[in-house]
mmCIF file of C-alpha atoms in Angstrom:
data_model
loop_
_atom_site.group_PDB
_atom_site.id
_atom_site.type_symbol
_atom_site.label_atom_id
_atom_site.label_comp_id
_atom_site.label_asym_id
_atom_site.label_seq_id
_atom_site.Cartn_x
_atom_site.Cartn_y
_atom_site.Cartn_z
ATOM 1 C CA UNK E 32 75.260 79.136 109.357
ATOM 2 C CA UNK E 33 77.351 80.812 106.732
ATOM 3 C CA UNK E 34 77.539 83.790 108.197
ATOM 4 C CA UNK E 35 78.513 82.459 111.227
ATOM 5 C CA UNK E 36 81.107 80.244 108.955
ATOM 6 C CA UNK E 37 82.464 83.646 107.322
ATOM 7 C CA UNK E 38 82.907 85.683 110.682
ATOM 8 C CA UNK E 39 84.455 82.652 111.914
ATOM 9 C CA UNK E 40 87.040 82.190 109.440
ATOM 10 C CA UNK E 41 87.468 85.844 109.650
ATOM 11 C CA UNK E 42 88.436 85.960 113.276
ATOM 12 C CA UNK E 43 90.751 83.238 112.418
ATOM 13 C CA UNK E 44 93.172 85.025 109.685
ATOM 14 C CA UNK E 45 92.882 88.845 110.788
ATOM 15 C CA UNK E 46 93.214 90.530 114.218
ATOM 16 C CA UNK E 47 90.593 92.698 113.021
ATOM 17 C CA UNK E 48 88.577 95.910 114.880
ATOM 18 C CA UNK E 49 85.564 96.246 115.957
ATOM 19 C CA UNK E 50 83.891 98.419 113.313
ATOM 20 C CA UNK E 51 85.315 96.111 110.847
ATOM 21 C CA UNK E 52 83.623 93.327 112.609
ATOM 22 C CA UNK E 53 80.730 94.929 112.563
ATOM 23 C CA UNK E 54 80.828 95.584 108.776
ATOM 24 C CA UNK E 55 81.732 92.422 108.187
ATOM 25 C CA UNK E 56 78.641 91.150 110.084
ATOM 26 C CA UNK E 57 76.792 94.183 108.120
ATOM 27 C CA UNK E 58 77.901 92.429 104.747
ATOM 28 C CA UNK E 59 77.306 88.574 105.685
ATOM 29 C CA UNK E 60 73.776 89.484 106.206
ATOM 30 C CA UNK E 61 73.338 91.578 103.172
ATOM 31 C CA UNK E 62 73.909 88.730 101.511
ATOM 32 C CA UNK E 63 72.436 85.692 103.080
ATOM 33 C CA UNK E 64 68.942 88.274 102.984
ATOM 34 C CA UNK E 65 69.003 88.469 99.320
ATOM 35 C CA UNK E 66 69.966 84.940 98.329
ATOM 36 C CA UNK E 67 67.271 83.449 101.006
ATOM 37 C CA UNK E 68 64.560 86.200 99.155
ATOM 38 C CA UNK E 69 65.644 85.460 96.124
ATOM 39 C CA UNK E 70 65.316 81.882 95.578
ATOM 40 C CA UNK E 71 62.717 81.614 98.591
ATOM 41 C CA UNK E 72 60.189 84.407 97.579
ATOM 42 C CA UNK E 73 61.440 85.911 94.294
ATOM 43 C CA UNK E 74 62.207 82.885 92.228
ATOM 44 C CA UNK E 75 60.128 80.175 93.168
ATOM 45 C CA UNK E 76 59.639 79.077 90.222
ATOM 46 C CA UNK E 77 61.679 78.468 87.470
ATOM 47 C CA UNK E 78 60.907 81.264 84.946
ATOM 48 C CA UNK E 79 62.982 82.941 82.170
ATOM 49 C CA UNK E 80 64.415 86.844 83.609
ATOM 50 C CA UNK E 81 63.579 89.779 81.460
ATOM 51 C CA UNK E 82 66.304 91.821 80.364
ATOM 52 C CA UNK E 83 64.948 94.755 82.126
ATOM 53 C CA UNK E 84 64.329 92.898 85.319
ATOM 54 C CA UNK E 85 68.222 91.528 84.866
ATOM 55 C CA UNK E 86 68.781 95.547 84.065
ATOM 56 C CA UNK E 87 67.224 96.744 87.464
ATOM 57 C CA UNK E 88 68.940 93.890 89.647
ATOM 58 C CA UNK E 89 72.630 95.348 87.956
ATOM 59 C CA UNK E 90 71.723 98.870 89.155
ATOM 60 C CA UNK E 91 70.586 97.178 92.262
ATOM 61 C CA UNK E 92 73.694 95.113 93.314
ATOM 62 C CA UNK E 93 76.208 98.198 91.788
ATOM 63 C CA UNK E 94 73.976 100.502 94.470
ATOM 64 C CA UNK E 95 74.286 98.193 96.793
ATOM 65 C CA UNK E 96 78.476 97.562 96.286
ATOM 66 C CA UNK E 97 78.973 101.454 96.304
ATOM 67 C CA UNK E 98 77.102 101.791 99.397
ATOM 68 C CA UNK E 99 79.059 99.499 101.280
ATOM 69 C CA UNK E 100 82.277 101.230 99.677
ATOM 70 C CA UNK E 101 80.985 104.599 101.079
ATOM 71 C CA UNK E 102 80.343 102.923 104.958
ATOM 72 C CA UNK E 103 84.067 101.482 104.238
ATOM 73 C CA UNK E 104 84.630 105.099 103.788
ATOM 74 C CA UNK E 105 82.705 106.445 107.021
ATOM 75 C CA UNK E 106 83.350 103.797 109.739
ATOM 76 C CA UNK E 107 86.139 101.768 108.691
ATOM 77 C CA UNK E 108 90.014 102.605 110.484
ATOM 78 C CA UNK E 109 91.105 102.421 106.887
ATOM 79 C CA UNK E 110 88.945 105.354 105.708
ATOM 80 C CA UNK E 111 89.439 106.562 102.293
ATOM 81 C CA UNK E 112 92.333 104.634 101.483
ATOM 82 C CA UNK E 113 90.628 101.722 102.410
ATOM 83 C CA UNK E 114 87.527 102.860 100.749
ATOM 84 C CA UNK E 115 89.440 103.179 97.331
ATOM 85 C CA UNK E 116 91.173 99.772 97.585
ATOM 86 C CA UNK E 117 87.715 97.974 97.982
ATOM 87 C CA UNK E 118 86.115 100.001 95.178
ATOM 88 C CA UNK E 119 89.672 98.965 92.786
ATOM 89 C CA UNK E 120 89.345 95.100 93.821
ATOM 90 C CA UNK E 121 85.704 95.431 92.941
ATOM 91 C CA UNK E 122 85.920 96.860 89.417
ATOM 92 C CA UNK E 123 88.532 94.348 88.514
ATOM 93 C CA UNK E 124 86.952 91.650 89.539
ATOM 94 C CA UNK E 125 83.323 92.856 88.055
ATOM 95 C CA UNK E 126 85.375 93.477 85.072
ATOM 96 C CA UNK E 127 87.241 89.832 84.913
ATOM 97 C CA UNK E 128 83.632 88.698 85.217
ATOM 98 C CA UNK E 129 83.002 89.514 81.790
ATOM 99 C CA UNK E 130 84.867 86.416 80.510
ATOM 100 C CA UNK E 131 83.672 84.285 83.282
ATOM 101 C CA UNK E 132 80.001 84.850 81.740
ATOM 102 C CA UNK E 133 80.711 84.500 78.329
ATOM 103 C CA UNK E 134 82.474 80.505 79.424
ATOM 104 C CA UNK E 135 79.378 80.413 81.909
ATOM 105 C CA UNK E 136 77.256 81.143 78.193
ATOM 106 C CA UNK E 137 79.051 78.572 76.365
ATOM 107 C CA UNK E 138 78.311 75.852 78.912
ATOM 108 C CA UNK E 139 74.576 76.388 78.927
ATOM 109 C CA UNK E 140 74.244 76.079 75.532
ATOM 110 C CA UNK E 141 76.486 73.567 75.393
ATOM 111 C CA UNK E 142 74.391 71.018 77.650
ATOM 112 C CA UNK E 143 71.476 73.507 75.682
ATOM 113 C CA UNK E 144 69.747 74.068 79.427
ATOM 114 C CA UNK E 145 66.508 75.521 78.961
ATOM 115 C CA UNK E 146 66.364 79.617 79.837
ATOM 116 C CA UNK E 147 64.253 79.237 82.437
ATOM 117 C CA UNK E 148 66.937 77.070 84.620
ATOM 118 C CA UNK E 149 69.431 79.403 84.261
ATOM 119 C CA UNK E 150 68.554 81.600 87.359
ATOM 120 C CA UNK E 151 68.768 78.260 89.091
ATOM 121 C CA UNK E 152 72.047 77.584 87.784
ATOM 122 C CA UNK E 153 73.920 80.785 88.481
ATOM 123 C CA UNK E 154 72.504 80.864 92.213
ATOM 124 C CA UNK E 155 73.882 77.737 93.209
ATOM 125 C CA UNK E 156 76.876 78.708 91.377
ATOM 126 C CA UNK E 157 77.492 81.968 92.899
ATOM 127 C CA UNK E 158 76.402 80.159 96.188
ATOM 128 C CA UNK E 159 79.185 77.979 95.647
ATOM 129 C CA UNK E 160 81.773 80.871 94.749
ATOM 130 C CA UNK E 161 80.880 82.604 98.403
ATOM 131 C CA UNK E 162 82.227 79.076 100.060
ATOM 132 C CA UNK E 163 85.228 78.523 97.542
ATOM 133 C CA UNK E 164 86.486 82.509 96.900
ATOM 134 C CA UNK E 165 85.868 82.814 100.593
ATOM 135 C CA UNK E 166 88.494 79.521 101.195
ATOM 136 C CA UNK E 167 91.023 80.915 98.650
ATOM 137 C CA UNK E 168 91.175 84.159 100.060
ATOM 138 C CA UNK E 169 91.373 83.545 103.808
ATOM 139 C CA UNK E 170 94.607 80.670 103.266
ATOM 140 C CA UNK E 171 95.894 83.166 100.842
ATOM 141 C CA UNK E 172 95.639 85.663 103.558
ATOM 142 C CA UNK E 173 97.623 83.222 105.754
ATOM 143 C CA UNK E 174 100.170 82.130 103.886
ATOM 144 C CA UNK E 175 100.940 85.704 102.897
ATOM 145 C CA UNK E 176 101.262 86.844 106.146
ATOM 146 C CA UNK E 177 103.492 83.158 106.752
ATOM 147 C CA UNK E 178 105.825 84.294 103.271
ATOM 148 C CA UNK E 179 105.334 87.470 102.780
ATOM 149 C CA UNK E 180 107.682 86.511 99.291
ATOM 150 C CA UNK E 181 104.582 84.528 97.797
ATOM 151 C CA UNK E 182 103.085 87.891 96.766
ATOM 152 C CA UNK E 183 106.365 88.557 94.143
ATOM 153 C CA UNK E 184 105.050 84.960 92.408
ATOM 154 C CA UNK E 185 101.930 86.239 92.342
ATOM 155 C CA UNK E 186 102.979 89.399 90.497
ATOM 156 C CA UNK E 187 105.160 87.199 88.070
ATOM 157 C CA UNK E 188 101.473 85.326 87.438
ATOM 158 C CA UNK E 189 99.481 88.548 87.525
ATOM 159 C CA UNK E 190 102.302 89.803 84.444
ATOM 160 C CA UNK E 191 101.942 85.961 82.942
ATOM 161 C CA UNK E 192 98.040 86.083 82.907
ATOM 162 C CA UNK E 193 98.123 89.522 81.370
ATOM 163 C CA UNK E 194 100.512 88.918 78.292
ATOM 164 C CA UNK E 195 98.358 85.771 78.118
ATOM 165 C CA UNK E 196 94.856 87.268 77.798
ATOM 166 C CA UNK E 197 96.270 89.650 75.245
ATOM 167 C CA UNK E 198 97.272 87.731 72.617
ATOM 168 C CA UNK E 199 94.246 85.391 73.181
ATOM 169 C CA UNK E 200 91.930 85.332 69.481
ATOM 170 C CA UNK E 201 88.995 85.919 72.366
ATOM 171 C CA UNK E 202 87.159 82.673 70.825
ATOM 172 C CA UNK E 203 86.469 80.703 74.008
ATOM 173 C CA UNK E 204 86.229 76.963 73.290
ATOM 174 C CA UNK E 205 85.067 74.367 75.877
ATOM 175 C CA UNK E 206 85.438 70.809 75.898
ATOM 176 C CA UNK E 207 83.518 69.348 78.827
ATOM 177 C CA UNK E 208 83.978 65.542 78.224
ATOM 178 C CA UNK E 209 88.351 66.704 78.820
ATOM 179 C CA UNK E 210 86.990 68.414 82.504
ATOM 180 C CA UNK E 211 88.204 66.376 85.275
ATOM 181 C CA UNK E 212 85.104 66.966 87.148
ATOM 182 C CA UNK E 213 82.834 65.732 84.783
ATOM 183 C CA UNK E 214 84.593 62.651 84.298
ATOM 184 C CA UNK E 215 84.720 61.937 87.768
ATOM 185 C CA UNK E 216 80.962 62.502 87.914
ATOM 186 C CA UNK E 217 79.926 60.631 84.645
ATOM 187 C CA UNK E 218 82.421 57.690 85.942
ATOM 188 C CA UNK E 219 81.217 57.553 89.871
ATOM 189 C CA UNK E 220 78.018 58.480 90.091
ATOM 190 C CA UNK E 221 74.659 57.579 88.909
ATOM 191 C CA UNK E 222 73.291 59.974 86.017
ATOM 192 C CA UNK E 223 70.044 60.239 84.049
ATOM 193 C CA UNK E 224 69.227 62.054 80.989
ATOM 194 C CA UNK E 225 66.368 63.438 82.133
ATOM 195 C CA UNK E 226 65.894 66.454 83.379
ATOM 196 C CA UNK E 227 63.665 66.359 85.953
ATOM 197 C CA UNK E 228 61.649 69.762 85.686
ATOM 198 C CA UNK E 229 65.173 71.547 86.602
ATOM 199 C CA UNK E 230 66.130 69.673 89.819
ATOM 200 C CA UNK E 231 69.601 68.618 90.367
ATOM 201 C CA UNK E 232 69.000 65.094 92.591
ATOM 202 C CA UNK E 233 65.822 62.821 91.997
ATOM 203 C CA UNK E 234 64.791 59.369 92.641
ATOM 204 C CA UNK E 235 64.846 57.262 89.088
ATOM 205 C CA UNK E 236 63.235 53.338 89.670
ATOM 206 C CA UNK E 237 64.085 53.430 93.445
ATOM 207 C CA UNK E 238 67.503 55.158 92.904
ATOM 208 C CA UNK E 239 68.863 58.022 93.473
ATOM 209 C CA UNK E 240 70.260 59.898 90.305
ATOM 210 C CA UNK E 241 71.763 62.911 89.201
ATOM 211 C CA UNK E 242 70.757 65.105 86.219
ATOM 212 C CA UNK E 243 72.211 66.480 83.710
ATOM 213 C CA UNK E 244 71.455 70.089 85.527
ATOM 214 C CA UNK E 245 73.797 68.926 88.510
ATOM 215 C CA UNK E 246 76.693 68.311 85.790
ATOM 216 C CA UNK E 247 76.319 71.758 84.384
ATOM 217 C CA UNK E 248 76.548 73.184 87.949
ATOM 218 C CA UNK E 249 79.847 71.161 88.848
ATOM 219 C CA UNK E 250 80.908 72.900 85.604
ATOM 220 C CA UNK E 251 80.063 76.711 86.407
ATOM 221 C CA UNK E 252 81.903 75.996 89.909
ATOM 222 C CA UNK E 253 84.901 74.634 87.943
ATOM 223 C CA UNK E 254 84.864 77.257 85.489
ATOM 224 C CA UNK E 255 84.690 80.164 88.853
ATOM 225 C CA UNK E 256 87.485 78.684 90.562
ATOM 226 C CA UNK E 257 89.556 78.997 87.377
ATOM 227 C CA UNK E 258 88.605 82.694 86.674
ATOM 228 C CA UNK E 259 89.722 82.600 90.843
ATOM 229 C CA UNK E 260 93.223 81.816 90.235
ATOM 230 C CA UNK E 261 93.403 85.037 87.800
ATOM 231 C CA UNK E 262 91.344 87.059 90.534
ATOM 232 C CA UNK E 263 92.443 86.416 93.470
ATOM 233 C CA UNK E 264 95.936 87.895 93.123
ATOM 234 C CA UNK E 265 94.724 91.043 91.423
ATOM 235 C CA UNK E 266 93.150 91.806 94.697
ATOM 236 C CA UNK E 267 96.041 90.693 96.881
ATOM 237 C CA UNK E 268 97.860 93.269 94.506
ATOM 238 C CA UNK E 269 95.617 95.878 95.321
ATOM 239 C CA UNK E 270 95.078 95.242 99.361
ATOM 240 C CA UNK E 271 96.329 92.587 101.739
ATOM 241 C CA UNK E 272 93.352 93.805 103.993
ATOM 242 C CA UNK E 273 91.334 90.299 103.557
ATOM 243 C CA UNK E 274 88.181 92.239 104.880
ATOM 244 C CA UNK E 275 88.228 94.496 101.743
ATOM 245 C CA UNK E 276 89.048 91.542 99.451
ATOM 246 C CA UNK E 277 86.405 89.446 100.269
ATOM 247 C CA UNK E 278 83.511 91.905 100.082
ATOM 248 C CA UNK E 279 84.443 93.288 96.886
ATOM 249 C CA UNK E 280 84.776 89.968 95.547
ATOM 250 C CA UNK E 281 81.506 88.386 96.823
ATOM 251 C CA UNK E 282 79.600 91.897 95.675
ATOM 252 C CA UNK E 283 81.156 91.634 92.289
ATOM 253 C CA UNK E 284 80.129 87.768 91.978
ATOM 254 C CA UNK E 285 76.519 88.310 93.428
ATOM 255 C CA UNK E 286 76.076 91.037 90.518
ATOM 256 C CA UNK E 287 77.467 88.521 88.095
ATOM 257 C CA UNK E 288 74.304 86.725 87.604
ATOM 258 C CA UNK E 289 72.022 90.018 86.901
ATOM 259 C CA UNK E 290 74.767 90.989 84.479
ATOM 260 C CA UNK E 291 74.660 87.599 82.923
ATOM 261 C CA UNK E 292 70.796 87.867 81.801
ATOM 262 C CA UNK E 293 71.853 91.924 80.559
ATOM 263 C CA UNK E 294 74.720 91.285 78.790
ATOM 264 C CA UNK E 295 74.101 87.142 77.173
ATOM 265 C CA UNK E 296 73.013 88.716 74.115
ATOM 266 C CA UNK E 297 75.280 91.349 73.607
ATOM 267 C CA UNK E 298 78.639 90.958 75.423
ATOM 268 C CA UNK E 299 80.769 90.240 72.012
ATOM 269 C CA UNK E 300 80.380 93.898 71.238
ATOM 270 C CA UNK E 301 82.406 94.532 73.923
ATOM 271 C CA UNK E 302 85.769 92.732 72.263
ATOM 272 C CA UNK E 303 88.581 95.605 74.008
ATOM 273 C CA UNK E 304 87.299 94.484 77.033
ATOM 274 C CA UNK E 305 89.630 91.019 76.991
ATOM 275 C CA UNK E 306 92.319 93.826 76.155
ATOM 276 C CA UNK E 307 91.937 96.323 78.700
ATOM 277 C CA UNK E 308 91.420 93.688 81.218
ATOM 278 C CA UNK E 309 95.163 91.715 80.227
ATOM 279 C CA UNK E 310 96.391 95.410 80.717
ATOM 280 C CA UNK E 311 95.298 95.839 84.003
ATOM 281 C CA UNK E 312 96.512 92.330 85.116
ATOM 282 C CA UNK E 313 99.894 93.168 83.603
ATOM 283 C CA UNK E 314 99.916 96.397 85.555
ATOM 284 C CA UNK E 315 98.379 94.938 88.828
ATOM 285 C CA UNK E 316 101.764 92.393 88.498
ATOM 286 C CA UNK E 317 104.609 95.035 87.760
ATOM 287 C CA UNK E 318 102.706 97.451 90.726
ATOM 288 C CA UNK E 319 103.709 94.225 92.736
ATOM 289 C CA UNK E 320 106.922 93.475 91.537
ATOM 290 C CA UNK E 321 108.137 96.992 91.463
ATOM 291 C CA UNK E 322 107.859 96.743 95.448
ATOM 292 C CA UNK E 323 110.621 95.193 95.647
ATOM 293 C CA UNK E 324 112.637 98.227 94.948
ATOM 294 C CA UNK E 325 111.153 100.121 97.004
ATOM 295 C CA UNK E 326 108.953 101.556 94.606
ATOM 296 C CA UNK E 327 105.285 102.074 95.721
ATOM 297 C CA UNK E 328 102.217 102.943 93.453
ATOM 298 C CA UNK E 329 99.974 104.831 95.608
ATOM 299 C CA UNK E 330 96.461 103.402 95.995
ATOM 300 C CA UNK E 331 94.829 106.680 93.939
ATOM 301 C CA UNK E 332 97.282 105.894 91.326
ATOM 302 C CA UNK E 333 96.200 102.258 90.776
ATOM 303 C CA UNK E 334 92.493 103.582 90.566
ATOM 304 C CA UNK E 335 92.735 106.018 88.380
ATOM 305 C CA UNK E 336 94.498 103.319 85.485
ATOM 306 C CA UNK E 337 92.029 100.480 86.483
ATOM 307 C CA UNK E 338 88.818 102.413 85.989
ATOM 308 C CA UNK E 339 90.627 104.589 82.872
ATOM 309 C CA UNK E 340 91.302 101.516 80.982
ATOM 310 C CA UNK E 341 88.429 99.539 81.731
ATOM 311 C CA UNK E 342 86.027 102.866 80.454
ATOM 312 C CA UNK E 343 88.421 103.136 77.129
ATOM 313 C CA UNK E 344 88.238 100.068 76.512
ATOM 314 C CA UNK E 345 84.414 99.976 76.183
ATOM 315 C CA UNK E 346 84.562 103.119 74.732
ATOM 316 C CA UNK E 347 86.738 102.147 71.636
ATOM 317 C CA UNK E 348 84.830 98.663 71.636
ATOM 318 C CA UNK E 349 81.698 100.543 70.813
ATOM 319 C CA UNK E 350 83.286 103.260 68.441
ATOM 320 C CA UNK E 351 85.457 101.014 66.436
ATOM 321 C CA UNK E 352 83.729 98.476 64.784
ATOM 322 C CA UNK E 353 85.235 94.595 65.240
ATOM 323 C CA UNK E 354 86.728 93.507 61.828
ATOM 324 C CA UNK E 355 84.861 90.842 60.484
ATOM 325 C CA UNK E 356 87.070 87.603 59.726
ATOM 326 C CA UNK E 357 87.534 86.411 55.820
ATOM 327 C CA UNK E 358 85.552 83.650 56.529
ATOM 328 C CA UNK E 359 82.027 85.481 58.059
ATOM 329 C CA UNK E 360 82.503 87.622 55.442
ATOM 330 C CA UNK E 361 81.979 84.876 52.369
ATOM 331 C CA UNK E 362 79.006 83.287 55.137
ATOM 332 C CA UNK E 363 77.545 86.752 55.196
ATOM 333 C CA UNK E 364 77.629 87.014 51.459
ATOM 334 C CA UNK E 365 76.611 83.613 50.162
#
């Protein structure tokens, strides 16, 4: 049913070929056969993931992405160019994912979910971000090809976002009980406090109730489409082709959760990331906005910066040390 949903909408917003149909039917079911294995023969039961199984499922999903870049490559009408606009969409997405876990982190401590539920979690969650990313994208698509001028606002965003992000301190802070998702659930429907072995919906003295697990979900989905509004436009930057955008995004968000379980422990070593990635949203934006003077940024061109800054910036986040505020200092020392 979704992939019938996705080729559907597809057929709607693009007057597309035939080989691109035909990759596009090559990715929907790429991706409905791994999420039905995974949580159907995989993940069964709930069960905490290894770092080295989390490890082997990143390799997996980034083998599986730059395969799909290379068909791009071979069959698609776009060909190389093509090929190189999916694979710059992809790393700046996979790279905005970075924050998106770290938020994603916060919450599950926050609601302090037990390890084992998290690979439940992040499935329905990235399950969800297929639906919603694939909504955004195809009206986007429409509306850009309605006013072509709503691309120039979302260069003046991209540029906003990325001056933003800079001079962010990096200490993400949320405050769940201000979300206006949560307080629509809390107010309108019936909640327990128990958490039910890790389900989301259970029957509580003849009622039906929702946990505290379903809140945390409605969070992670509120939390994606927010990290959306920042992606999204980066990859209309990149490529109108809505094909191209779509795949790269999905494969970026279905190798979000693997990278999640890799890089929990460890992914506030890698502080020039926020950095790198505000200077590839402010460069996405003026690549946009230089357009209209007749200015154009080749394709290569915006490659070649995305993937130079993103590797210097976890370069020099690994070589330079992160100064250590006055205050963790003195807790260090007493």
């Amino acid at each position: 049913m979704l992939s019938a949903l996705n080729i559907l909408l597809f057929s709607l917003f693009r007057n597309q070929s035939e080989r691109e149909t035909i990759l596009f039917g090559v990715f929907a079911l790429i991706i409905i056969l791994f999420l039905v294995l995974d949580l159907g023969l995989f993940h069964k039961q709930a069960r905490r993931i290894s770092t080295k199984s989390a490890l082997y499922q990143s390799i997996f999903w980034v083998c599986v992405s730059t395969l799909f870049g290379f068909f791009i490559y071979k069959y698609d009408d776009s060909g190389a160019e093509g090929a190189v606009e999916y694979f710059s969409a992809y790393l700046t997405e996979y790279a905005l994912s970075v924050d998106n876990i770290f938020v994603i982190l916060l919450i599950l401590k926050y609601f302090r979910v037990k390890e084992e539920y998290y690979h439940k979690t992040l499935f329905w969650g990235i399950l969800g971000a297929i639906v919603f990313r694939g909504i955004f994208i195809f009206v986007g698509a429409y509306l850009i090809h309605q006013f072509h001028w709503i691309l120039y606002i979302f260069g003046v965003f991209l540029i906003y976002s990325g001056i933003r992000i800079y001079f962010e301190d990096g200490d993400e802070k949320i405050e769940p009980e201000k979300n206006p998702i949560m307080k629509f659930c809390l107010r309108f429907l019936p909640m327990t406090k128990n958490e039910h072995g890790g389900s989301f919906l259970v029957r509580e003295n003849g009622r039906l109730v929702f946990t505290p697990l379903f809140l945390v979900i409605a969070l992670v989905e509120t939390t994606d489409l927010i990290f959306a509004v920042d992606s999204i436009p980066a990859a209309f930057a990149i490529t109108q082709n809505e094909f191209l955008i779509y795949t790269s995004n999905i494969f970026a968000v279905m190798g979000l959760r693997a990278m999640f379980f890799l890089l929990a422990g460890i992914i506030d070593k890698f502080y020039l990331l926020q950095k790198g990635l505000s200077i590839i949203l402010f460069f996405i934006g003026a690549k946009m906005l230089l357009e209209i003077f007749d200015i154009d940024v080749g394709v290569y061109t915006s490659f070649s910066v995305i993937i130079a800054t993103l590797t210097l910036s976890i370069i020099f986040s690994v070589l330079v040390p992160r100064k250590e505020e006055p205050e963790e200092k003195d807790e260090v020392s007493s």
